[in-house]
Short mmCIF file of C-alpha atoms in Angstrom, two decimals:
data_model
loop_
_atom_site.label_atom_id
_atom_site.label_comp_id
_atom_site.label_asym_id
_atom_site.label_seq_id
_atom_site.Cartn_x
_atom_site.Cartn_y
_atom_site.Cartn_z
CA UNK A 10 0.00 0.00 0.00
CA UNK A 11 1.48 3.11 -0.63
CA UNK A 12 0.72 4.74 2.96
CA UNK A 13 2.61 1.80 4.42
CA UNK A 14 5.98 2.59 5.55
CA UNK A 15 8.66 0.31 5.91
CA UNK A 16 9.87 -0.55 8.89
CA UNK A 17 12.60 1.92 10.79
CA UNK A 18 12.26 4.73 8.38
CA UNK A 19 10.89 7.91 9.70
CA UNK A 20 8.86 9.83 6.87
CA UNK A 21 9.40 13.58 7.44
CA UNK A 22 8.16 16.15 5.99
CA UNK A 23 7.19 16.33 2.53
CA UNK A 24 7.85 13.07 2.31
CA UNK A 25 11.88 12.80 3.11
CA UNK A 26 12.46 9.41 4.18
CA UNK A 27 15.02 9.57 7.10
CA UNK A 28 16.75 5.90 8.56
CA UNK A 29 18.64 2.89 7.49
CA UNK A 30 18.18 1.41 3.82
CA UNK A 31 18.34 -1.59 2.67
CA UNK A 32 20.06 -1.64 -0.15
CA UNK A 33 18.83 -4.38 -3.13
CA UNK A 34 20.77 -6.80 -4.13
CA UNK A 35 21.69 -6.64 -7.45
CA UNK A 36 20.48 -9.20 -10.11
CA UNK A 37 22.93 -10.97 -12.62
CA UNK A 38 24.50 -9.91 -15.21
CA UNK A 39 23.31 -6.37 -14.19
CA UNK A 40 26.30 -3.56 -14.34
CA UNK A 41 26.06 -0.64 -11.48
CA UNK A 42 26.85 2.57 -12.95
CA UNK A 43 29.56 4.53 -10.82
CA UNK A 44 28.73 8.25 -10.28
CA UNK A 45 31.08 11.39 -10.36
CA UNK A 46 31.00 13.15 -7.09
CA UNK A 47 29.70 16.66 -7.52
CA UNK A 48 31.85 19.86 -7.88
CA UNK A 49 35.14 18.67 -5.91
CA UNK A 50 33.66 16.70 -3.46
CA UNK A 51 36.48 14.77 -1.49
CA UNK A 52 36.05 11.57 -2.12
CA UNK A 53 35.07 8.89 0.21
CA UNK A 54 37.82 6.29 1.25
CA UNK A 55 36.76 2.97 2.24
CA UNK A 56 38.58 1.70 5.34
CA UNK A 57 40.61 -0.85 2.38
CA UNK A 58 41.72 2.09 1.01
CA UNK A 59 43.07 3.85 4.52
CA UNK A 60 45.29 1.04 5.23
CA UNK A 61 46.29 -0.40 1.92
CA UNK A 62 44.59 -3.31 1.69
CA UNK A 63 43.03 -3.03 -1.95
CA UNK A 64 44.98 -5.50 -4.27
CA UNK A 65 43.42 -3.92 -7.20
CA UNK A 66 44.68 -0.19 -6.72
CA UNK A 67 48.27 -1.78 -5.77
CA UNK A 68 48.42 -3.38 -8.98
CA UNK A 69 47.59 -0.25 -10.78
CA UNK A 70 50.63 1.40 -8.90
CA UNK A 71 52.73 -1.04 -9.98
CA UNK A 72 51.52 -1.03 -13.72
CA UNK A 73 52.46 2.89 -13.51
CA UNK A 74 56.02 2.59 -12.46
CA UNK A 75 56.22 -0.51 -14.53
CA UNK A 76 55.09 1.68 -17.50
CA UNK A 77 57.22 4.93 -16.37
CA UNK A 78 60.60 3.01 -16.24
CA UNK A 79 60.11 1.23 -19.32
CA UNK A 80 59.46 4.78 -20.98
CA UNK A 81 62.72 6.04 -19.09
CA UNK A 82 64.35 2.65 -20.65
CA UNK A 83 63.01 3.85 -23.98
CA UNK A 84 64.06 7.03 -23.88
CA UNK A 85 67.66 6.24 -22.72
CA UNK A 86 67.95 3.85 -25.13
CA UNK A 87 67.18 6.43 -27.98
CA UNK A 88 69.46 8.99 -26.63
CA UNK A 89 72.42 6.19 -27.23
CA UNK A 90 70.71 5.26 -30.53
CA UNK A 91 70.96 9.13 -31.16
CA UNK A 92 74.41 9.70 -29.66
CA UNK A 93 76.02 6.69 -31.89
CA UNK A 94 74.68 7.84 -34.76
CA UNK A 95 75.66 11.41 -34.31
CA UNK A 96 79.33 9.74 -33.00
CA UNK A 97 79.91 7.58 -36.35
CA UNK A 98 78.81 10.81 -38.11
CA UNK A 99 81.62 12.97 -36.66
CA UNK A 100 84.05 9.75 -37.27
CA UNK A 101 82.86 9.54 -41.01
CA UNK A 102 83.35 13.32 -41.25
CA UNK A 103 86.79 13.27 -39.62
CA UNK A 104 87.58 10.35 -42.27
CA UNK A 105 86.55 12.16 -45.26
CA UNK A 106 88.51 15.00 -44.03
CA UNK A 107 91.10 12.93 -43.73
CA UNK A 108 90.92 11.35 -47.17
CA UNK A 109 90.71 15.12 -48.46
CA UNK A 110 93.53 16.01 -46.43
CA UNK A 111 95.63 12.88 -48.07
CA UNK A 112 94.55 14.07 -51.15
CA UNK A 113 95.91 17.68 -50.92
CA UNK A 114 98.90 16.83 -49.58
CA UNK A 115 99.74 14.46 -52.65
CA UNK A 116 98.40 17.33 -55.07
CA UNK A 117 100.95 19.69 -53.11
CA UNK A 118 103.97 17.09 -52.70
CA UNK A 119 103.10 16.48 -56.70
CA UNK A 120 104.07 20.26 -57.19
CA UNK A 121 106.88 20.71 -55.09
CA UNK A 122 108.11 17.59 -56.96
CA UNK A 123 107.73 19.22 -60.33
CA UNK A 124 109.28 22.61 -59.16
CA UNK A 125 112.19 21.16 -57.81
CA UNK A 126 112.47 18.64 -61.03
CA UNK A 127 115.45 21.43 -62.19
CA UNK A 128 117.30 20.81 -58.69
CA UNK A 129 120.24 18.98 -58.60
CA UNK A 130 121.36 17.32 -55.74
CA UNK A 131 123.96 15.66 -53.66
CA UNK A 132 123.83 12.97 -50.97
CA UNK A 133 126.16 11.24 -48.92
CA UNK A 134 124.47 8.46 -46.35
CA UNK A 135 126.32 8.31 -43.27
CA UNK A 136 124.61 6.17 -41.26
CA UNK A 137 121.69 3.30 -41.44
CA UNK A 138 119.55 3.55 -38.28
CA UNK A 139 119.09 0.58 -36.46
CA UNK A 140 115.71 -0.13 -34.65
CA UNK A 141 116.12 -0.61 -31.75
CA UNK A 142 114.19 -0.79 -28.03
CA UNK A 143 117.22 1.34 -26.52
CA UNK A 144 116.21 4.00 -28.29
CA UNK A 145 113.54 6.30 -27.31
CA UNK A 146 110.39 6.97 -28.96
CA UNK A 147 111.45 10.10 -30.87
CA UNK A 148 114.85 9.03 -31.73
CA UNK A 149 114.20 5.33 -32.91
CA UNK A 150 115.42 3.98 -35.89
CA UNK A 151 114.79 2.31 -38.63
CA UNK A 152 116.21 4.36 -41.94
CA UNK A 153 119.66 6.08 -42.65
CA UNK A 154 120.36 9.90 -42.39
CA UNK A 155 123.36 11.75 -43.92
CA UNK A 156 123.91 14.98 -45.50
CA UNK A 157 122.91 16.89 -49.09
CA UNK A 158 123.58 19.39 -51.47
CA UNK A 159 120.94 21.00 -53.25
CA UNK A 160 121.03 23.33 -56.13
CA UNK A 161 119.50 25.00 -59.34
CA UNK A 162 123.12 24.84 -60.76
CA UNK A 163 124.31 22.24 -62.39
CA UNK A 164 126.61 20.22 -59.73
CA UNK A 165 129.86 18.85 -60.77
CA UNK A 166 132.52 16.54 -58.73
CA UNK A 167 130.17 15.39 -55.82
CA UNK A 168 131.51 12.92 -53.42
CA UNK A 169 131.87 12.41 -50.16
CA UNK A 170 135.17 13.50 -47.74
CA UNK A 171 136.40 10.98 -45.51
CA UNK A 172 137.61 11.99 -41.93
CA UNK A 173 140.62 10.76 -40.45
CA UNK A 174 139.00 11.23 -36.77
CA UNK A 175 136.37 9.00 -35.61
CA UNK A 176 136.04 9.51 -31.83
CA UNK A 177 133.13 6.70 -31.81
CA UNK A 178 133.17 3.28 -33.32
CA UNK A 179 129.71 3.06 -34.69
CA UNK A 180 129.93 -0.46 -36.27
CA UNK A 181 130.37 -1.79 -32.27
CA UNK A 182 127.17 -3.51 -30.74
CA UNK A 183 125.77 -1.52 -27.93
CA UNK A 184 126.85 -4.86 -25.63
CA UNK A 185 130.23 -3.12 -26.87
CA UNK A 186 129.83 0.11 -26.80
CA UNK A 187 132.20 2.27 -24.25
CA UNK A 188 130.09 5.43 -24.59
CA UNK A 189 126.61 5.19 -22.70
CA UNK A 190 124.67 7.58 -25.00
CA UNK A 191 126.02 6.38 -28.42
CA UNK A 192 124.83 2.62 -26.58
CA UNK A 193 121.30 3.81 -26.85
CA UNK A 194 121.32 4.99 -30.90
CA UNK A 195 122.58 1.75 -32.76
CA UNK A 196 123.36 2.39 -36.40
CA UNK A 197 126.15 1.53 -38.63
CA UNK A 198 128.36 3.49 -40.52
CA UNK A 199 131.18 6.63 -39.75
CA UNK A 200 130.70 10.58 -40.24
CA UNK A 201 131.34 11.81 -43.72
CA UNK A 202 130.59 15.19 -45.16
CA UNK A 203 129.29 16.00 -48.60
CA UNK A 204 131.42 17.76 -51.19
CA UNK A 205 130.53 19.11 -54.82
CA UNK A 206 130.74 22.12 -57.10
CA UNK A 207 128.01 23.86 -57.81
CA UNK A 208 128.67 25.72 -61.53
CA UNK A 209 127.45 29.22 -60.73
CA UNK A 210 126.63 31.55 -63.47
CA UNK A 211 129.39 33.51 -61.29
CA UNK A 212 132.42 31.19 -61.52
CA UNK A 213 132.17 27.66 -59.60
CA UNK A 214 131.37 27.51 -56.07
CA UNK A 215 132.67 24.47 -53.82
CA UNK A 216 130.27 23.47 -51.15
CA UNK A 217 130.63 21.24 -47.99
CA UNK A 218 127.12 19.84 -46.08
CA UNK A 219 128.99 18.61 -42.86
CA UNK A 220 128.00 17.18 -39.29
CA UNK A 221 130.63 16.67 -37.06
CA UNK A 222 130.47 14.21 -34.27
CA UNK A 223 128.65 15.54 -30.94
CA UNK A 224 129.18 12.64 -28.98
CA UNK A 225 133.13 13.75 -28.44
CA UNK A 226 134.83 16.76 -27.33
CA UNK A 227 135.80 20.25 -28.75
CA UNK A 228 139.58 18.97 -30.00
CA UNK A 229 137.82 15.79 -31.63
CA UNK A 230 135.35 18.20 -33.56
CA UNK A 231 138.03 20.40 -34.24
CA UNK A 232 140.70 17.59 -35.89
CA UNK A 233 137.71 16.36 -38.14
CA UNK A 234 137.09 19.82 -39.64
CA UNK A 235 140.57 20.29 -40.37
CA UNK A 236 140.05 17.09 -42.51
CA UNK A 237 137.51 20.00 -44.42
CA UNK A 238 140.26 22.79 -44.23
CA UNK A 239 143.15 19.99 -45.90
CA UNK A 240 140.32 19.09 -48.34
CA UNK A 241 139.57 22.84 -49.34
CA UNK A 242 143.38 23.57 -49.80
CA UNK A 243 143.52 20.87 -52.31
CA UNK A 244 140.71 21.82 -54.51
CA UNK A 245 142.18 25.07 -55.02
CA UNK A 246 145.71 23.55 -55.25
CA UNK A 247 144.31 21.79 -58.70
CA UNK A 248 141.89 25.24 -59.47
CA UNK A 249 145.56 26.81 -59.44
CA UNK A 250 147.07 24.18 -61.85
CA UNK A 251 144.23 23.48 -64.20
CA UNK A 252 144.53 27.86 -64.47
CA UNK A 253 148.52 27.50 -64.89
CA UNK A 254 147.98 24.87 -67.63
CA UNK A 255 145.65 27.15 -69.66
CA UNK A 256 147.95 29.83 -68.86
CA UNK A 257 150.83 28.54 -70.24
CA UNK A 258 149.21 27.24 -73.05
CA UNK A 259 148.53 31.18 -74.02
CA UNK A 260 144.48 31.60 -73.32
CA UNK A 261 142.23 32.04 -70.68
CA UNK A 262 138.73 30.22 -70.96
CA UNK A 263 135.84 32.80 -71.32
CA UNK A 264 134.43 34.49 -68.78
CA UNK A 265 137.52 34.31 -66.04
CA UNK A 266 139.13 38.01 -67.74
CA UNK A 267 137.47 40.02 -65.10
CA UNK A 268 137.83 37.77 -61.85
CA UNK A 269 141.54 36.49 -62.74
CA UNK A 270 142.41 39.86 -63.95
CA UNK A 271 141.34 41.54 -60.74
CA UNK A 272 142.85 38.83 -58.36
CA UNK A 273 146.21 39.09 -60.54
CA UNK A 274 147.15 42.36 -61.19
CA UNK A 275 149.42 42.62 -58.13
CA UNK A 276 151.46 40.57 -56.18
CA UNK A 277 152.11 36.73 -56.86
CA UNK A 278 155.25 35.31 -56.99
CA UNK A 279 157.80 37.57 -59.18
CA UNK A 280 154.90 39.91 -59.63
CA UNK A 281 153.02 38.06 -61.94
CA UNK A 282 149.16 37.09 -62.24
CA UNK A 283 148.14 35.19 -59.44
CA UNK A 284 144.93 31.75 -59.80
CA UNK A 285 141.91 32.92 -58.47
CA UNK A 286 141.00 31.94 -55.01
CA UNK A 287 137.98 29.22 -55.37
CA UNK A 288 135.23 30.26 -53.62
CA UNK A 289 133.83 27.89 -51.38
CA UNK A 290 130.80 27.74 -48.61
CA UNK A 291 131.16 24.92 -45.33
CA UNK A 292 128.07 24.97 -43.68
CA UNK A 293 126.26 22.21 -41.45
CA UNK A 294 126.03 21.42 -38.04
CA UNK A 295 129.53 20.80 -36.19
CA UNK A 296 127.75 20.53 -33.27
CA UNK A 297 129.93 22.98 -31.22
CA UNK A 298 127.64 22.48 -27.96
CA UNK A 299 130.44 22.14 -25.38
CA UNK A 300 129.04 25.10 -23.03
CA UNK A 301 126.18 25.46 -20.48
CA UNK A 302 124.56 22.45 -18.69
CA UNK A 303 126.65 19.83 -21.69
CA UNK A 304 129.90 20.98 -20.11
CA UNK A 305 128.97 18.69 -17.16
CA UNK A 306 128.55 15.85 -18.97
CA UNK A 307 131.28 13.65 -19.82
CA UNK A 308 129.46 12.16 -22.75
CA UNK A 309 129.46 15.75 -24.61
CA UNK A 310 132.56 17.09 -23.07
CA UNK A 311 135.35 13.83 -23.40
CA UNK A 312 138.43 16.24 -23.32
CA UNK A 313 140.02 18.81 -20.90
CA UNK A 314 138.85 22.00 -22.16
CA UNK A 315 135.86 20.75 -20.83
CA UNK A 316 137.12 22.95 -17.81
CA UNK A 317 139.88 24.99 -19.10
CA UNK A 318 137.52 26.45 -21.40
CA UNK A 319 134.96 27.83 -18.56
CA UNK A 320 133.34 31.05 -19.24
CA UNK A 321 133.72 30.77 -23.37
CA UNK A 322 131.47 29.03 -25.71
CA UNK A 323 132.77 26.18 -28.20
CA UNK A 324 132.14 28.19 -30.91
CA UNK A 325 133.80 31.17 -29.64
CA UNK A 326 136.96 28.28 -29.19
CA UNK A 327 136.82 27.98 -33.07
CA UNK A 328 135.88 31.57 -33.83
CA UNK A 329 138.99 33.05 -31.80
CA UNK A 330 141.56 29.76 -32.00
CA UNK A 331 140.96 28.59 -35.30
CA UNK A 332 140.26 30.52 -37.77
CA UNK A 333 142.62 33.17 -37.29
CA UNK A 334 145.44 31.03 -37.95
CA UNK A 335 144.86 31.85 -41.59
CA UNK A 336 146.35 30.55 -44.73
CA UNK A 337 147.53 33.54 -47.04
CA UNK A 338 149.95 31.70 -49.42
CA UNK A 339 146.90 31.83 -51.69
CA UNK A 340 146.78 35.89 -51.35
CA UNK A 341 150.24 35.82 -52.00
CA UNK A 342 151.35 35.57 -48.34
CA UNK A 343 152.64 32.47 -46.13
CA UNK A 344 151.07 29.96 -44.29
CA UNK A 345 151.98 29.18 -40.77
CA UNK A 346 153.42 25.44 -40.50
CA UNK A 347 150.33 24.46 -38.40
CA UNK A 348 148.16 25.50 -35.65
CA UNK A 349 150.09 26.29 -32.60
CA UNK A 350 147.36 26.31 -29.68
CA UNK A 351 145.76 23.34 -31.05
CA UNK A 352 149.33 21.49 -30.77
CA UNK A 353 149.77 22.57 -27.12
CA UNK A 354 146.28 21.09 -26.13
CA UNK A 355 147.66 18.28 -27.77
CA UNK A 356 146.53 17.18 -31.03
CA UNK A 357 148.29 15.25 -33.61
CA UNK A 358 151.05 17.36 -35.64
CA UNK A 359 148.89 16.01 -39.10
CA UNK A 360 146.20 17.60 -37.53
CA UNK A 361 147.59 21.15 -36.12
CA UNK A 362 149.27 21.10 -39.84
CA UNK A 363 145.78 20.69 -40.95
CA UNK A 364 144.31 23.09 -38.93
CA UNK A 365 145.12 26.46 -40.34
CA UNK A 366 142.19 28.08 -42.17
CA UNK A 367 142.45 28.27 -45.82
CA UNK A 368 140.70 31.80 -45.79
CA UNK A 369 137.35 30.69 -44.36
CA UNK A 370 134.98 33.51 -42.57
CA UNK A 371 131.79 33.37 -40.28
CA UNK A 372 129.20 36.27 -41.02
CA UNK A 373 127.28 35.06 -37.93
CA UNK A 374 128.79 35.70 -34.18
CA UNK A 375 129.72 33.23 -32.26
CA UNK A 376 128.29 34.02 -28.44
CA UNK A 377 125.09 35.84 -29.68
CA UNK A 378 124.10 34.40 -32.80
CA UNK A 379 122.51 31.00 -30.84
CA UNK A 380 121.13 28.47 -32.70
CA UNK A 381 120.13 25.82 -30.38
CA UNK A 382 118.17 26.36 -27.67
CA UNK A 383 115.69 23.60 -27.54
CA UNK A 384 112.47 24.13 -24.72
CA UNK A 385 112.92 20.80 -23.72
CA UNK A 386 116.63 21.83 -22.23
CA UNK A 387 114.55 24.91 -20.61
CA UNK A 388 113.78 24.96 -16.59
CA UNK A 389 112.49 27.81 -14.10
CA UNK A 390 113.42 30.34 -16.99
CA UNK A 391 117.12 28.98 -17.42
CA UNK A 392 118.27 28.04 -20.68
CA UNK A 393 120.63 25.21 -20.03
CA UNK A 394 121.84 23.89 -22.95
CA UNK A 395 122.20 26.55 -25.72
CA UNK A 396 125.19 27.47 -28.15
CA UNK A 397 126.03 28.19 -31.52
CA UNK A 398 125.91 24.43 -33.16
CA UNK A 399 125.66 25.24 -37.20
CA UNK A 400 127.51 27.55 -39.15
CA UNK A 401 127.97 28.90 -42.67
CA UNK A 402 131.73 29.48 -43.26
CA UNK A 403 132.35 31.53 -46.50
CA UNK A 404 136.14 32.07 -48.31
CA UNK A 405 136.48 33.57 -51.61
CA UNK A 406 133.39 35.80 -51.72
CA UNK A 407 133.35 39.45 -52.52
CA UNK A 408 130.20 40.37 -50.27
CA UNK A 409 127.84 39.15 -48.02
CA UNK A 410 124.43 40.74 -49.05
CA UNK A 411 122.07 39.79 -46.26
CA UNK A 412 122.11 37.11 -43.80
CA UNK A 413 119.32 35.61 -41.29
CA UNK A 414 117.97 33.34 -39.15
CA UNK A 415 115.00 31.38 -38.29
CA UNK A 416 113.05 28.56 -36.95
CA UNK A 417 112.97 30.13 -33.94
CA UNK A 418 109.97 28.35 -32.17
CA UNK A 419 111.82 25.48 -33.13
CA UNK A 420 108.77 23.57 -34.80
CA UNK A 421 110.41 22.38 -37.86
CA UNK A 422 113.93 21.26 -36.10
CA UNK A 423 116.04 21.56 -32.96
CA UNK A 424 118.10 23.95 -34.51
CA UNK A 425 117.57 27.41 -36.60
CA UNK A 426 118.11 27.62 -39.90
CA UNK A 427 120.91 29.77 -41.52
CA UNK A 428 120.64 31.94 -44.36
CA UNK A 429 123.45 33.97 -46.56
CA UNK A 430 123.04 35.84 -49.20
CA UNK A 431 126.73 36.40 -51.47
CA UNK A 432 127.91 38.40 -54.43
CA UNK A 433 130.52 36.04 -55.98
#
C-alpha cells in the first residue's frame, strides 16, 4: 500500500524518508553505474583504502612505475641510438677529411716535386739507423740519415770527404759500446761530409754539407774539420794548376778576364798574375755544444777544455783559436806550418798542420748568434743547454748581401736555420 511505511524509516516532511536502507541486491549480469561526485567533493575512502589493503589499486601502482621506467628505458635507449649515430657521423666526417687532407697533400707534394724537377742534388748516407728498443720513442730507428747538397746549378765533382778522426766506433754492438749515449742509438756506418761544385753563373762555387760528431769533445770536432780545411786547400791547389795549364798554353777560358784579372794584377810570386781563389761555402752542423749544462757531462765534453775552457762558448773556441790562424799563401802571403794552440792542447802534428784556415769567414757571431736552444733543455726560466751548433763558413766571396735566421719556435727542427746571401 502506498501509505505503508517500511519498517525503521521515519517519513518527514514532505515526504523525506530519514533511517537505514536496505540496499537491493543486485540481479545478474546487471552492471552498477559509478557516479562522479559533484563539484570537488572529497572523495570517500573505504577503510581498504586507509590502510592499503586493496589489491586492485596496488596493482595499478605497480603497472604505472612498470610503465614509467620502461618509458625512461626507452628514452635512454634512444638517446644512445641518437648519440652513436651522431658519434659515427663525426668519425665519417673526420675520415673524409682525412681522405681530403691525403689528397691535398699528394696534389701539393706532386708540385713541389715538379718545381724542384730542375734541382740537382747531392747525398752522402752516413749512417743506417738501427731499430732498436734502446732508443727512445722520438729518436728510434729504422732508416739512414746523412747529409745533401741541393742546387738549381748544375753540380759537378760530388763525393763524399772521408775523416781521419772518428772519436766513436759506430759499427760496435751496444753490448760493446764504451760510450753510454752512443749505446742507446745503434746504427752503422762513420761521419762523412758532402762535397761538390756547384757551376754558378758567377764562376764555380765548392760546397761542404757537414756534421761533425757531438758525442766527443771540442779537439775531436776540431781535428775532423781540419780534414775539411786539408780538403779545401787541395781543390784550389788543382783550381791553381788546371789555371797555370791554360795559362801557359797562351788563353784564358771565357768568362775568367774580369775575376783572374782583378785577383792578378798585383802581387804573386815575381809579380806576376796570381789563380783565383775558389770560392767555397762549409756549412752544417759541427755541433759545437760544449758550453752550459753539456759541459757537465762527460758524454758531450770527453776532453780537458771541458774545464779549461769555462766562461767561453765552443764556438767562440773555433771563432777566436781557429780561424785566425789563416792561410795567405793563396793571397800571395805564407802559411803558418800548423796550428800552434791546437798542438799545445795536444793534437796530432797532421792535424795542427791541418788546422790552419784556408781563408774561411763566419758572417754570424759566435756568443750571440745561438742556434740551439731547444724548450725541452729549458727549466724555471734557465736556458741550459744553448750554443752556436751550425755555421755557414764563406772564403772567396766578394760580399755578403744579407744574412738571417730562423726557426725560432723550433717547430720544424732543434736547430735554426741559416741563411746567406753572397755576391761572388
Amino acid at each position: 500500500m502506498s501509505g505503508e511505511k517500511p519498517a525503521g524509516v521515519l517519513v518527514g516532511q514532505k515526504g523525506v524518508k530519514y533511517g537505514l536502507q536496505k540496499v537491493a541486491p543486485k540481479k545478474p549480469g546487471q552492471l552498477g553505474m559509478a557516479q562522479k561526485p559533484a563539484g570537488n567533493a572529497p572523495r570517500k575512502l573505504t577503510p581498504g583504502n586507509v590502510f592499503g589493503d586493496d589489491d586492485s589499486e596496488e596493482e595499478d601502482v605497480e603497472k604505472q612505475i612498470a610503465r614509467q621506467a620502461e618509458k625512461k628505458r626507452a628514452a635512454a635507449k634512444d638517446k644512445v641510438q641518437r648519440q652513436s649515430k651522431y658519434i659515427a657521423s663525426l668519425l665519417e666526417q673526420a675520415q673524409q677529411r682525412k681522405r681530403e687532407q691525403d689528397v691535398l697533400y699528394e696534389r701539393r707534394m706532386v708540385k713541389e716535386r715538379e718545381a724542384e724537377d730542375h734541382l740537382y742534388e747531392a747525398f752522402v748516407c752516413e749512417f743506417e739507423e738501427i731499430w732498436s728498443p734502446l732508443r727512445k720513442a722520438d729518436a728510434q730507428g729504422g732508416g739512414v740519415h746523412g747529409n745533401a747538397i741541393l742546387s738549381k746549378f748544375d753540380i759537378v765533382n760530388a763525393r763524399a770527404v772521408e775523416h781521419t778522426t772518428h772519436p766513436i766506433n759506430w759499427e760496435l754492438p751496444p753490448a760493446q759500446q764504451p760510450h753510454k749515449l752512443a749505446a742507446q742509438e745503434p746504427r752503422t756506418g762513420r761521419r762523412l761530409t758532402a762535397a761538390a761544385t756547384v757551376m754558378t753563373p758567377a764562376g764555380p762555387l765548392l760546397v761542404y754539407s757537414a756534421h761533425l760528431e757531438c758525442f766527443c769533445g771540442a779537439l775531436a770536432r776540431m781535428a775532423q774539420l781540419s780534414d775539411l780545411f786539408r780538403d779545401t786547400r787541395q781543390q784550389q791547389a788543382e783550381l791553381a794548376a788546371a789555371w797555370r795549364q791554360r795559362e801557359g798554353a797562351g788563353g784564358k777560358e771565357e768568362g775568367e778576364e774580369g775575376e783572374e784579372g782583378e785577383e792578378g794584377a798585383e802581387g804573386g810570386a815575381g809579380g806576376g798574375p796570381r789563380p783565383p781563389v775558389l770560392a767555397a761555402a762549409l756549412m752544417g752542423d759541427l755541433n759545437t755544444l760544449a758550453n752550459g749544462v753539456a759541459r757537465l757531462s762527460p758524454n758531450y765534453c770527453t776532453d780537458h777544455l771541458r774545464w779549461s775552457s769555462l766562461g767561453w762558448f765552443e764556438a767562440e773556441l773555433l771563432d777566436r783559436l781557429v780561424l785566425p790562424v789563416r792561410d795567405t799563401e793563396g793571397e800571395g802571403g805564407t802559411s803558418p806550418a800548423a796550428n800552434a794552440w791546437a798542438a799545445r792542447q795536444g793534437l796530432p802534428a797532421a792535424v795542427c798542420r791541418d788546422l790552419v784556415n784556408p781563408g774561411y769567414a763566419d758572417p754570424f757571431n759566435a756568443r750571440s748568434d745561438i742556434t740551439f736552444d731547444h724548450w725541452k733543455y729549458r727549466y724555471l726560466g734557465l736556458r741550459l743547454m744553448t750554443g752556436k751548433l751550425d755555421w755557414v763558413l764563406l772564403r772567396g766571396v766578394k760580399e755578403v748581401v744579407s744574412k738571417a735566421m730562423g726557426n725560432s719556435d723550433y717547430s720544424a727542427s732543434d736547430h735554426k736555420w741559416l741563411e746567406v746571401c753572397v755576391r761572388l
